[in-house]
PDB file of C-alpha atoms in Angstrom:
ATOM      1  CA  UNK A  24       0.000   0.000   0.000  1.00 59.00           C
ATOM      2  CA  UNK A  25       1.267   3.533  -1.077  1.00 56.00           C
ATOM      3  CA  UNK A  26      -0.430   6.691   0.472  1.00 57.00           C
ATOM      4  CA  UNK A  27      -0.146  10.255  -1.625  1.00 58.00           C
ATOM      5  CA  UNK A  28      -1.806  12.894   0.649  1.00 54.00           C
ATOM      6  CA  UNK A  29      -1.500  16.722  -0.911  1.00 52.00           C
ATOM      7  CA  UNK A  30      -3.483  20.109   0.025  1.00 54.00           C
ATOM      8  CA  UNK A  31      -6.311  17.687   2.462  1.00 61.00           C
ATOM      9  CA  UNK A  32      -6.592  14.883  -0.180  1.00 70.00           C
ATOM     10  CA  UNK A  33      -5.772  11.316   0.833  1.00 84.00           C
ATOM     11  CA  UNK A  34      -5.495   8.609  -1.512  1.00 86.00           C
ATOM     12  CA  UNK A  35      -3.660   5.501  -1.614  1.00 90.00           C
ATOM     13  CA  UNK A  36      -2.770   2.494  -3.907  1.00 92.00           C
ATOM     14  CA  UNK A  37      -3.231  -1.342  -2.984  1.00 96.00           C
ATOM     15  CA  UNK A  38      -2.939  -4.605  -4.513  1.00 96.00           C
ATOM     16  CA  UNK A  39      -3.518  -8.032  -3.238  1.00 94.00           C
ATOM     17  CA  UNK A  40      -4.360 -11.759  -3.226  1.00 96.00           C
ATOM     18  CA  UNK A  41      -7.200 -10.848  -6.324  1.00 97.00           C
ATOM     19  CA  UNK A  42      -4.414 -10.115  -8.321  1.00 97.00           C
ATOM     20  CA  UNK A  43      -5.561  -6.282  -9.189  1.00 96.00           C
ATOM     21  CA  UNK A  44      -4.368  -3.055  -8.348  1.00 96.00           C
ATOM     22  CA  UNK A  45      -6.700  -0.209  -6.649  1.00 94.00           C
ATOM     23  CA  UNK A  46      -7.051   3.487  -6.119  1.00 92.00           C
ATOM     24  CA  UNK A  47      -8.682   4.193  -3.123  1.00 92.00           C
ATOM     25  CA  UNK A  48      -9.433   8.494  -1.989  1.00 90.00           C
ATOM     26  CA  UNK A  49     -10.493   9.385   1.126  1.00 91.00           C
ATOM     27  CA  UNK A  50     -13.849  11.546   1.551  1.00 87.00           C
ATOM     28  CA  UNK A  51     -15.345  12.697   4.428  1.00 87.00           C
ATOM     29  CA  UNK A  52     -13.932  10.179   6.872  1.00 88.00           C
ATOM     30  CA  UNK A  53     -14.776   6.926   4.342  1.00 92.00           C
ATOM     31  CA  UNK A  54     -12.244   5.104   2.004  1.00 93.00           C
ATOM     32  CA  UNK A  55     -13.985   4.802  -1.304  1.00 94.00           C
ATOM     33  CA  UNK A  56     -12.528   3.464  -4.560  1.00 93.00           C
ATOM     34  CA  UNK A  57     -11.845   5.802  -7.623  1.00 89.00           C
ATOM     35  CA  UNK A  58     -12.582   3.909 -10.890  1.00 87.00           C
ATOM     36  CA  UNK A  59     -12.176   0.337 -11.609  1.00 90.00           C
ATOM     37  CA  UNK A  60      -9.245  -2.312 -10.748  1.00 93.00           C
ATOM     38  CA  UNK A  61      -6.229  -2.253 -12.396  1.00 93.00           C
ATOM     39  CA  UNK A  62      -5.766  -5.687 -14.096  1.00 94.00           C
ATOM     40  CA  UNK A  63      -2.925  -7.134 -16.044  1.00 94.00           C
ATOM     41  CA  UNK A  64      -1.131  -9.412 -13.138  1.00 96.00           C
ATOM     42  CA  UNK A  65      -2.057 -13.409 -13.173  1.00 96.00           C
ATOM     43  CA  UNK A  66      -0.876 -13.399  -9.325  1.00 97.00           C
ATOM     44  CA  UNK A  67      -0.996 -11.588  -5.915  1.00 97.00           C
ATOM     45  CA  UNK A  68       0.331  -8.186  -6.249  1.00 98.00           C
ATOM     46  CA  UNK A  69       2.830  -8.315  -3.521  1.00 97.00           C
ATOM     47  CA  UNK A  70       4.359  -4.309  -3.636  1.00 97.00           C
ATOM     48  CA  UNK A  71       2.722  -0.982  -5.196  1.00 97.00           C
ATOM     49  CA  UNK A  72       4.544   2.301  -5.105  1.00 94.00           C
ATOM     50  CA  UNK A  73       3.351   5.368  -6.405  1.00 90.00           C
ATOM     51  CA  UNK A  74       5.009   8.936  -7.711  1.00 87.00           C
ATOM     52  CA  UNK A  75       2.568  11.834  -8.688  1.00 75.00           C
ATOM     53  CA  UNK A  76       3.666  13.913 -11.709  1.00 71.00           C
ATOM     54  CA  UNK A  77       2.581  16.757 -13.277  1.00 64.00           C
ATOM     55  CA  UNK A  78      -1.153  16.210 -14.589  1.00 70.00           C
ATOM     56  CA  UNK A  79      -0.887  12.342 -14.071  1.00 78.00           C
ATOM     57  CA  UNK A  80       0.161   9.763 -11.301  1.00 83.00           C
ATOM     58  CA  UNK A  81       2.365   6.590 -12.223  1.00 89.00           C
ATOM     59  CA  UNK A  82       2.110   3.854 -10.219  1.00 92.00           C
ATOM     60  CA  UNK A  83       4.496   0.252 -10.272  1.00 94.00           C
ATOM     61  CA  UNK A  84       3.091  -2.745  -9.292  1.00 96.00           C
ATOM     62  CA  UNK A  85       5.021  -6.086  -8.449  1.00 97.00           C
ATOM     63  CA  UNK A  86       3.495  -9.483  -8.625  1.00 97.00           C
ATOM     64  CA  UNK A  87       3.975 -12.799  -7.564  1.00 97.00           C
ATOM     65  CA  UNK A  88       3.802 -14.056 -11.471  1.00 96.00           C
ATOM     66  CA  UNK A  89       7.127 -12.316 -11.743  1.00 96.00           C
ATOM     67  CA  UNK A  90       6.206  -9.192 -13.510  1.00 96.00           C
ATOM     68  CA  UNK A  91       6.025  -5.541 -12.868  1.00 96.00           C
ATOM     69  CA  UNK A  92       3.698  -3.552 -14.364  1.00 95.00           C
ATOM     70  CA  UNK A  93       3.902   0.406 -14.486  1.00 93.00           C
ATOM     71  CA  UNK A  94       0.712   2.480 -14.894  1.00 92.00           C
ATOM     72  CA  UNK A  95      -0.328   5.858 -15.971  1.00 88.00           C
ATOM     73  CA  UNK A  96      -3.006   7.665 -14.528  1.00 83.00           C
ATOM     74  CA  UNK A  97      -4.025  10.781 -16.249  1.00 74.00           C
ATOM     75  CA  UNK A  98      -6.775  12.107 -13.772  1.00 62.00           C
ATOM     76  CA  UNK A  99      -8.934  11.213 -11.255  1.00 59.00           C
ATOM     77  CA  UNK A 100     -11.070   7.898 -11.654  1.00 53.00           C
ATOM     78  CA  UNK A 101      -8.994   7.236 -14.890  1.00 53.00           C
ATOM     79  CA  UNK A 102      -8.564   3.437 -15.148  1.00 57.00           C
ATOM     80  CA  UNK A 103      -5.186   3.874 -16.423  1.00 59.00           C
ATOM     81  CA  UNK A 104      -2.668   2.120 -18.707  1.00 61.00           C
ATOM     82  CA  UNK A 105      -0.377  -0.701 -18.074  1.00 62.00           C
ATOM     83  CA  UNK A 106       2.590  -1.676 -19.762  1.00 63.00           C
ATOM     84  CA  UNK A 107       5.073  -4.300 -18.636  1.00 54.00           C
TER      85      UNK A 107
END
């Protein structure tokens, strides 16, 4: 799990045992998920990081299949791109 926090908003990145990778914001006390799962591991997704950029966020994911995946957000709610 990775946690960005800037100017009161909280997110954070996880991935786990379903094999996907999630964006989760925080809102009025309550985690909530923004947009879909991020899918292109076969495995558990055993390490996320994350590094905001300007007008997008790019996030690495590891897996237990033995690949890393690096994704491109471009807003909010974006599902993102993958590539290995």
């Amino acid at each position: 799990m990775a946690l960005l926090g800037s100017e009161g908003v909280r997110k954070l990145v996880s991935g786990g045992c379903d094999s996907t990778v999630k964006v989760w914001k925080l809102s009025n006390g309550v985690w909530t998920r923004e947009g879909g799962a991020l899918t292109m591991h076969s495995d558990w997704v055993r390490d996320v990081a994350w590094s905001p950029s300007l007008g997008k966020s790019i996030i690495a994911s590891a897996s237990q299949d033995g690949t890393v995946v690096i994704w491109s957000l471009k807003k909010d709610g974006d599902n993102g791109r993958g590539k290995f």
